[in-house]
PDB file of C-alpha atoms and ligand atoms in Angstrom:
ATOM      1  CA  UNK U   1     -12.077  -8.966  19.569  1.00 54.00           C
ATOM      2  CA  UNK U   2     -11.948 -12.489  17.908  1.00 72.00           C
ATOM      3  CA  UNK U   3      -8.316 -10.804  17.733  1.00 83.00           C
ATOM      4  CA  UNK U   4      -7.126  -9.923  20.974  1.00 84.00           C
ATOM      5  CA  UNK U   5      -5.471  -6.291  21.010  1.00 93.00           C
ATOM      6  CA  UNK U   6      -1.432  -7.785  21.755  1.00 93.00           C
ATOM      7  CA  UNK U   7       0.815  -6.801  24.757  1.00 92.00           C
ATOM      8  CA  UNK U   8       1.675  -3.335  24.865  1.00 94.00           C
ATOM      9  CA  UNK U   9      -1.510  -2.217  23.149  1.00 95.00           C
ATOM     10  CA  UNK U  10      -4.061  -2.564  25.429  1.00 93.00           C
ATOM     11  CA  UNK U  11      -4.737   0.951  25.834  1.00 94.00           C
ATOM     12  CA  UNK U  12      -5.905   1.363  22.775  1.00 95.00           C
ATOM     13  CA  UNK U  13      -8.819  -1.109  23.133  1.00 94.00           C
ATOM     14  CA  UNK U  14     -11.134   1.812  23.190  1.00 94.00           C
ATOM     15  CA  UNK U  15     -10.128   2.867  19.778  1.00 95.00           C
ATOM     16  CA  UNK U  16      -9.509  -0.683  18.042  1.00 96.00           C
ATOM     17  CA  UNK U  17     -12.703  -2.761  17.658  1.00 94.00           C
ATOM     18  CA  UNK U  18     -10.989  -5.875  16.263  1.00 94.00           C
ATOM     19  CA  UNK U  19      -7.371  -7.085  14.713  1.00 96.00           C
ATOM     20  CA  UNK U  20      -8.087  -8.057  11.547  1.00 96.00           C
ATOM     21  CA  UNK U  21      -4.574  -8.844  11.038  1.00 97.00           C
ATOM     22  CA  UNK U  22      -1.534  -9.710  12.827  1.00 97.00           C
ATOM     23  CA  UNK U  23       1.583  -8.856  13.186  1.00 97.00           C
ATOM     24  CA  UNK U  24       2.616 -12.292  12.420  1.00 97.00           C
ATOM     25  CA  UNK U  25      -0.351 -12.706   9.666  1.00 97.00           C
ATOM     26  CA  UNK U  26       1.296  -9.584   7.321  1.00 98.00           C
ATOM     27  CA  UNK U  27       5.158 -10.785   8.160  1.00 98.00           C
ATOM     28  CA  UNK U  28       4.189 -14.377   7.034  1.00 98.00           C
ATOM     29  CA  UNK U  29       2.529 -12.640   4.240  1.00 98.00           C
ATOM     30  CA  UNK U  30       5.233 -10.130   3.460  1.00 98.00           C
ATOM     31  CA  UNK U  31       7.755 -12.961   3.429  1.00 98.00           C
ATOM     32  CA  UNK U  32       6.135 -15.075   0.202  1.00 98.00           C
ATOM     33  CA  UNK U  33       5.836 -11.893  -1.676  1.00 98.00           C
ATOM     34  CA  UNK U  34       9.048 -11.549  -1.110  1.00 98.00           C
ATOM     35  CA  UNK U  35      10.138 -14.487  -2.119  1.00 98.00           C
ATOM     36  CA  UNK U  36       8.212 -14.780  -5.198  1.00 98.00           C
ATOM     37  CA  UNK U  37       9.413 -11.641  -6.143  1.00 98.00           C
ATOM     38  CA  UNK U  38      12.961 -12.754  -5.708  1.00 98.00           C
ATOM     39  CA  UNK U  39      12.127 -15.530  -8.067  1.00 98.00           C
ATOM     40  CA  UNK U  40      10.133 -13.478 -10.554  1.00 98.00           C
ATOM     41  CA  UNK U  41      13.307 -11.058 -10.765  1.00 98.00           C
ATOM     42  CA  UNK U  42      16.389 -13.263 -10.408  1.00 98.00           C
ATOM     43  CA  UNK U  43      18.894 -11.614 -13.327  1.00 97.00           C
ATOM     44  CA  UNK U  44      16.682  -8.030 -13.872  1.00 98.00           C
ATOM     45  CA  UNK U  45      17.614  -5.995 -10.805  1.00 98.00           C
ATOM     46  CA  UNK U  46      13.987  -4.591 -10.357  1.00 98.00           C
ATOM     47  CA  UNK U  47      13.335  -0.867  -9.372  1.00 98.00           C
ATOM     48  CA  UNK U  48      10.519  -1.031  -6.359  1.00 98.00           C
ATOM     49  CA  UNK U  49       8.494   2.467  -6.876  1.00 98.00           C
ATOM     50  CA  UNK U  50       6.551   3.165  -3.969  1.00 98.00           C
ATOM     51  CA  UNK U  51       3.855   5.663  -3.344  1.00 96.00           C
ATOM     52  CA  UNK U  52       4.156   7.835   0.415  1.00 96.00           C
ATOM     53  CA  UNK U  53       2.722   7.707   2.814  1.00 95.00           C
ATOM     54  CA  UNK U  54       0.901   4.718   3.645  1.00 96.00           C
ATOM     55  CA  UNK U  55       2.825   2.088   1.683  1.00 98.00           C
ATOM     56  CA  UNK U  56       6.468   2.822   4.130  1.00 98.00           C
ATOM     57  CA  UNK U  57       5.977  -0.080   6.572  1.00 98.00           C
ATOM     58  CA  UNK U  58       5.203  -2.628   3.430  1.00 98.00           C
ATOM     59  CA  UNK U  59       8.126  -1.241   1.657  1.00 98.00           C
ATOM     60  CA  UNK U  60      10.664  -1.625   4.520  1.00 98.00           C
ATOM     61  CA  UNK U  61       9.401  -5.059   5.218  1.00 98.00           C
ATOM     62  CA  UNK U  62       9.235  -6.103   1.624  1.00 98.00           C
ATOM     63  CA  UNK U  63      11.881  -4.736   0.711  1.00 98.00           C
ATOM     64  CA  UNK U  64      14.058  -6.808   3.218  1.00 98.00           C
ATOM     65  CA  UNK U  65      12.325  -9.902   1.906  1.00 98.00           C
ATOM     66  CA  UNK U  66      13.758  -9.949  -1.314  1.00 98.00           C
ATOM     67  CA  UNK U  67      17.024 -11.636  -1.560  1.00 98.00           C
ATOM     68  CA  UNK U  68      18.234 -10.681  -4.868  1.00 98.00           C
ATOM     69  CA  UNK U  69      20.026  -6.903  -5.961  1.00 98.00           C
ATOM     70  CA  UNK U  70      17.021  -4.006  -5.900  1.00 98.00           C
ATOM     71  CA  UNK U  71      16.757  -0.695  -5.597  1.00 98.00           C
ATOM     72  CA  UNK U  72      14.114   1.822  -4.476  1.00 98.00           C
ATOM     73  CA  UNK U  73      12.511   5.229  -5.447  1.00 98.00           C
ATOM     74  CA  UNK U  74       9.309   7.383  -4.021  1.00 98.00           C
ATOM     75  CA  UNK U  75       6.463   9.374  -5.184  1.00 97.00           C
ATOM     76  CA  UNK U  76       4.148  11.183  -3.428  1.00 95.00           C
ATOM     77  CA  UNK U  77       0.844  12.788  -5.063  1.00 92.00           C
ATOM     78  CA  UNK U  78      -1.996  15.272  -3.789  1.00 85.00           C
ATOM     79  CA  UNK U  79      -5.130  14.424  -1.913  1.00 69.00           C
ATOM     80  CA  UNK U  80      -7.752  14.465  -4.843  1.00 65.00           C
ATOM     81  CA  UNK U  81     -10.327  17.224  -5.117  1.00 74.00           C
ATOM     82  CA  UNK U  82     -13.650  16.107  -5.205  1.00 70.00           C
ATOM     83  CA  UNK U  83     -13.829  17.078  -9.056  1.00 74.00           C
ATOM     84  CA  UNK U  84     -10.772  15.714  -9.875  1.00 73.00           C
ATOM     85  CA  UNK U  85     -11.234  12.302  -8.248  1.00 67.00           C
ATOM     86  CA  UNK U  86     -14.194  12.083 -10.421  1.00 67.00           C
ATOM     87  CA  UNK U  87     -11.811  12.611 -13.084  1.00 71.00           C
ATOM     88  CA  UNK U  88      -8.953  10.193 -12.079  1.00 70.00           C
ATOM     89  CA  UNK U  89      -6.625  12.898 -11.766  1.00 77.00           C
ATOM     90  CA  UNK U  90      -3.579  13.156  -9.388  1.00 83.00           C
ATOM     91  CA  UNK U  91      -1.330  15.386  -8.811  1.00 86.00           C
ATOM     92  CA  UNK U  92       2.189  14.447  -8.112  1.00 90.00           C
ATOM     93  CA  UNK U  93       3.850  17.143  -5.006  1.00 93.00           C
ATOM     94  CA  UNK U  94       7.103  15.195  -5.483  1.00 96.00           C
ATOM     95  CA  UNK U  95       8.053  12.765  -8.854  1.00 97.00           C
ATOM     96  CA  UNK U  96      10.700  10.108  -8.253  1.00 98.00           C
ATOM     97  CA  UNK U  97      14.698  10.651  -8.435  1.00 97.00           C
ATOM     98  CA  UNK U  98      15.098   7.766 -11.119  1.00 97.00           C
ATOM     99  CA  UNK U  99      15.385   7.312 -14.101  1.00 97.00           C
ATOM    100  CA  UNK U 100      12.586   4.666 -15.747  1.00 98.00           C
ATOM    101  CA  UNK U 101      13.331   3.727 -19.004  1.00 98.00           C
ATOM    102  CA  UNK U 102      14.902   0.468 -19.766  1.00 98.00           C
ATOM    103  CA  UNK U 103      14.089  -0.209 -15.858  1.00 98.00           C
ATOM    104  CA  UNK U 104      11.945  -3.492 -14.376  1.00 98.00           C
ATOM    105  CA  UNK U 105       9.837  -1.668 -12.088  1.00 98.00           C
ATOM    106  CA  UNK U 106       7.263  -2.902  -9.416  1.00 98.00           C
ATOM    107  CA  UNK U 107       4.676  -0.574  -8.413  1.00 98.00           C
ATOM    108  CA  UNK U 108       4.658  -1.429  -4.741  1.00 98.00           C
ATOM    109  CA  UNK U 109       1.269   0.410  -2.817  1.00 97.00           C
ATOM    110  CA  UNK U 110      -0.525  -0.285   0.398  1.00 97.00           C
ATOM    111  CA  UNK U 111      -4.274  -0.276  -0.564  1.00 96.00           C
ATOM    112  CA  UNK U 112      -5.838  -0.164  -3.732  1.00 94.00           C
ATOM    113  CA  UNK U 113      -9.498   0.822  -3.291  1.00 91.00           C
ATOM    114  CA  UNK U 114     -10.910   2.931  -6.245  1.00 90.00           C
ATOM    115  CA  UNK U 115      -7.869   2.211  -8.439  1.00 91.00           C
ATOM    116  CA  UNK U 116      -7.804   5.711  -9.939  1.00 89.00           C
ATOM    117  CA  UNK U 117      -4.554   6.855  -8.225  1.00 89.00           C
ATOM    118  CA  UNK U 118      -2.831   3.617  -9.228  1.00 92.00           C
ATOM    119  CA  UNK U 119      -4.607   3.823 -13.082  1.00 91.00           C
ATOM    120  CA  UNK U 120      -3.027   7.601 -12.786  1.00 90.00           C
ATOM    121  CA  UNK U 121       0.150   6.749 -11.684  1.00 94.00           C
ATOM    122  CA  UNK U 122       0.627   4.043 -14.406  1.00 95.00           C
ATOM    123  CA  UNK U 123      -0.251   6.388 -17.364  1.00 93.00           C
ATOM    124  CA  UNK U 124       2.165   8.526 -15.967  1.00 94.00           C
ATOM    125  CA  UNK U 125       5.472   5.861 -15.273  1.00 96.00           C
ATOM    126  CA  UNK U 126       4.052   3.765 -18.542  1.00 97.00           C
ATOM    127  CA  UNK U 127       5.148   6.782 -20.548  1.00 97.00           C
ATOM    128  CA  UNK U 128       8.933   6.762 -19.392  1.00 97.00           C
ATOM    129  CA  UNK U 129       9.449   3.762 -20.791  1.00 98.00           C
ATOM    130  CA  UNK U 130       9.939   1.055 -18.191  1.00 98.00           C
ATOM    131  CA  UNK U 131      11.426  -2.794 -19.834  1.00 98.00           C
ATOM    132  CA  UNK U 132       8.939  -3.966 -18.139  1.00 98.00           C
ATOM    133  CA  UNK U 133       5.419  -2.115 -15.181  1.00 98.00           C
ATOM    134  CA  UNK U 134       3.971  -4.312 -12.999  1.00 98.00           C
ATOM    135  CA  UNK U 135       2.059  -3.882  -9.288  1.00 98.00           C
ATOM    136  CA  UNK U 136       2.066  -5.359  -6.291  1.00 98.00           C
ATOM    137  CA  UNK U 137      -0.411  -4.241  -3.155  1.00 98.00           C
ATOM    138  CA  UNK U 138      -0.454  -5.541   0.039  1.00 98.00           C
ATOM    139  CA  UNK U 139      -4.383  -4.721  -0.022  1.00 97.00           C
ATOM    140  CA  UNK U 140      -7.422  -5.069  -2.106  1.00 96.00           C
ATOM    141  CA  UNK U 141     -10.260  -3.192  -1.579  1.00 94.00           C
ATOM    142  CA  UNK U 142     -12.728  -4.534  -4.486  1.00 90.00           C
ATOM    143  CA  UNK U 143     -16.142  -2.878  -3.327  1.00 90.00           C
ATOM    144  CA  UNK U 144     -15.024   0.697  -4.431  1.00 86.00           C
ATOM    145  CA  UNK U 145     -12.958  -0.742  -7.828  1.00 89.00           C
ATOM    146  CA  UNK U 146     -14.005   2.368 -10.559  1.00 89.00           C
ATOM    147  CA  UNK U 147     -11.080   0.891 -13.073  1.00 90.00           C
ATOM    148  CA  UNK U 148      -9.337  -2.418 -13.575  1.00 90.00           C
ATOM    149  CA  UNK U 149      -5.738  -2.838 -12.271  1.00 88.00           C
ATOM    150  CA  UNK U 150      -3.948  -5.611 -13.228  1.00 90.00           C
ATOM    151  CA  UNK U 151      -2.289  -7.104  -9.847  1.00 95.00           C
ATOM    152  CA  UNK U 152       0.490  -9.049 -10.296  1.00 98.00           C
ATOM    153  CA  UNK U 153       1.334  -9.254  -6.498  1.00 98.00           C
ATOM    154  CA  UNK U 154      -1.547  -9.288  -3.826  1.00 97.00           C
ATOM    155  CA  UNK U 155      -0.955  -9.024   0.009  1.00 98.00           C
ATOM    156  CA  UNK U 156      -4.367  -9.952   1.126  1.00 98.00           C
ATOM    157  CA  UNK U 157      -7.640  -8.926   0.206  1.00 95.00           C
ATOM    158  CA  UNK U 158      -9.949  -6.398   2.383  1.00 94.00           C
ATOM    159  CA  UNK U 159     -13.359  -5.886   3.806  1.00 90.00           C
ATOM    160  CA  UNK U 160     -15.762  -2.447   2.673  1.00 91.00           C
ATOM    161  CA  UNK U 161     -14.828  -1.419   6.063  1.00 90.00           C
ATOM    162  CA  UNK U 162     -12.327   1.146   7.447  1.00 91.00           C
ATOM    163  CA  UNK U 163      -8.998   0.085   8.443  1.00 95.00           C
ATOM    164  CA  UNK U 164      -5.982   1.155  10.055  1.00 97.00           C
ATOM    165  CA  UNK U 165      -2.024   0.585  10.684  1.00 98.00           C
ATOM    166  CA  UNK U 166       0.510  -0.990   8.980  1.00 98.00           C
ATOM    167  CA  UNK U 167       0.835   2.200   7.250  1.00 98.00           C
ATOM    168  CA  UNK U 168      -2.581   2.863   6.909  1.00 97.00           C
ATOM    169  CA  UNK U 169      -3.957   5.935   8.405  1.00 96.00           C
ATOM    170  CA  UNK U 170      -6.656   7.856  10.035  1.00 96.00           C
ATOM    171  CA  UNK U 171      -6.165  11.685  10.047  1.00 95.00           C
ATOM    172  CA  UNK U 172      -2.442  10.666  10.102  1.00 96.00           C
ATOM    173  CA  UNK U 173      -2.662   8.333  13.293  1.00 96.00           C
ATOM    174  CA  UNK U 174      -2.127   4.682  13.487  1.00 98.00           C
ATOM    175  CA  UNK U 175      -0.309   4.631  10.736  1.00 98.00           C
ATOM    176  CA  UNK U 176       2.774   2.702  13.225  1.00 98.00           C
ATOM    177  CA  UNK U 177       0.269  -0.166  14.318  1.00 98.00           C
ATOM    178  CA  UNK U 178       2.448  -2.915  13.151  1.00 98.00           C
ATOM    179  CA  UNK U 179      -0.943  -4.879  13.052  1.00 98.00           C
ATOM    180  CA  UNK U 180      -4.377  -3.822  10.796  1.00 98.00           C
ATOM    181  CA  UNK U 181      -7.556  -3.460  12.496  1.00 97.00           C
ATOM    182  CA  UNK U 182     -11.003  -1.978  12.234  1.00 96.00           C
ATOM    183  CA  UNK U 183     -11.885   1.236  14.251  1.00 95.00           C
ATOM    184  CA  UNK U 184     -14.321   1.642  16.569  1.00 93.00           C
ATOM    185  CA  UNK U 185     -17.702   3.674  15.186  1.00 89.00           C
ATOM    186  CA  UNK U 186     -17.060   6.464  17.898  1.00 87.00           C
ATOM    187  CA  UNK U 187     -13.666   7.249  16.940  1.00 89.00           C
ATOM    188  CA  UNK U 188     -14.629   7.337  13.561  1.00 87.00           C
ATOM    189  CA  UNK U 189     -17.487   9.440  14.107  1.00 76.00           C
TER     190      UNK U 189
HETATM  191  C1  PRP E   1      -4.244   5.450  -0.632  1.00 76.48           C
HETATM  192  C2  PRP E   1      -3.167   4.348  -1.006  1.00 76.48           C
HETATM  193  C3  PRP E   1      -3.022   4.704  -2.896  1.00 76.48           C
HETATM  194  C4  PRP E   1      -4.711   5.013  -2.682  1.00 76.48           C
HETATM  195  C5  PRP E   1      -5.574   4.433  -3.185  1.00 76.48           C
HETATM  196  O1  PRP E   1      -3.173   6.937  -0.094  1.00 76.48           O
HETATM  197  O2  PRP E   1      -2.097   4.352  -0.582  1.00 76.48           O
HETATM  198  O3  PRP E   1      -2.294   5.468  -2.822  1.00 76.48           O
HETATM  199  O4  PRP E   1      -5.193   5.171  -1.076  1.00 76.48           O
HETATM  200  O5  PRP E   1      -6.877   4.466  -3.321  1.00 76.48           O
HETATM  201  P1  PRP E   1      -7.717   4.444  -4.483  1.00 76.48           P
HETATM  202  O6  PRP E   1      -7.713   3.657  -5.491  1.00 76.48           O
HETATM  203  O7  PRP E   1      -8.903   5.170  -4.290  1.00 76.48           O
HETATM  204  O8  PRP E   1      -7.423   5.633  -5.266  1.00 76.48           O
HETATM  205  P2  PRP E   1      -3.578   7.955   0.535  1.00 76.48           P
HETATM  206  O9  PRP E   1      -4.555   8.741  -0.442  1.00 76.48           O
HETATM  207  O10 PRP E   1      -4.996   7.546   1.806  1.00 76.48           O
HETATM  208  O11 PRP E   1      -2.326   9.289   0.797  1.00 76.48           O
HETATM  209  P3  PRP E   1      -1.527   8.257   2.333  1.00 76.48           P
HETATM  210  O12 PRP E   1      -0.485   6.994   1.869  1.00 76.48           O
HETATM  211  O13 PRP E   1      -0.171   9.374   2.225  1.00 76.48           O
HETATM  212  O14 PRP E   1      -2.294   7.917   3.322  1.00 76.48           O
END
């Protein structure tokens, strides 16, 4: 393993193949993103909008790295059926509580893969007439991109591999890891 499992996680060595981003690397980059957002949105009281559930750790850390007034809201979508996925359709299972009209909205995502989820949600949110609408994604996985996404803030590029941790799951597990890692092939089955 090039980057060893941190203390307390040796029990995961049968499941984790490699740590790609340590907790320190993630925290450093999130702090940089928070600083940039604080400067760019000064005096604009931005509304951060996150898609549940993978965004939770990133959103929690990003909020605390922002040093201006900021508000937060969440949206939840259902997983795609294969047919809906092809048509780029996502079902909202929890809508935002706050109105967006006239607000400076920053859409926060953990990972952008095909771009279909975000593309659908951006269309949906744009129709609510925010004053501005930008995207901040911690991870960009460009290998499978089907649709262009304008990214204002990006944490890291991800290789075309299945990764878990810091919100990213495999069958709902591993979201709680403070680092991001590759799973061993035998875990993926
Ligand atoms: C992930 C991520 C995005 C979406 C990106 O969510 O949070 O919402 O996939 O994929 P796309 O670019 O191919 O549309 P996921 O469906 O894994 O749900 P989760 O956040 O609850 O884990």
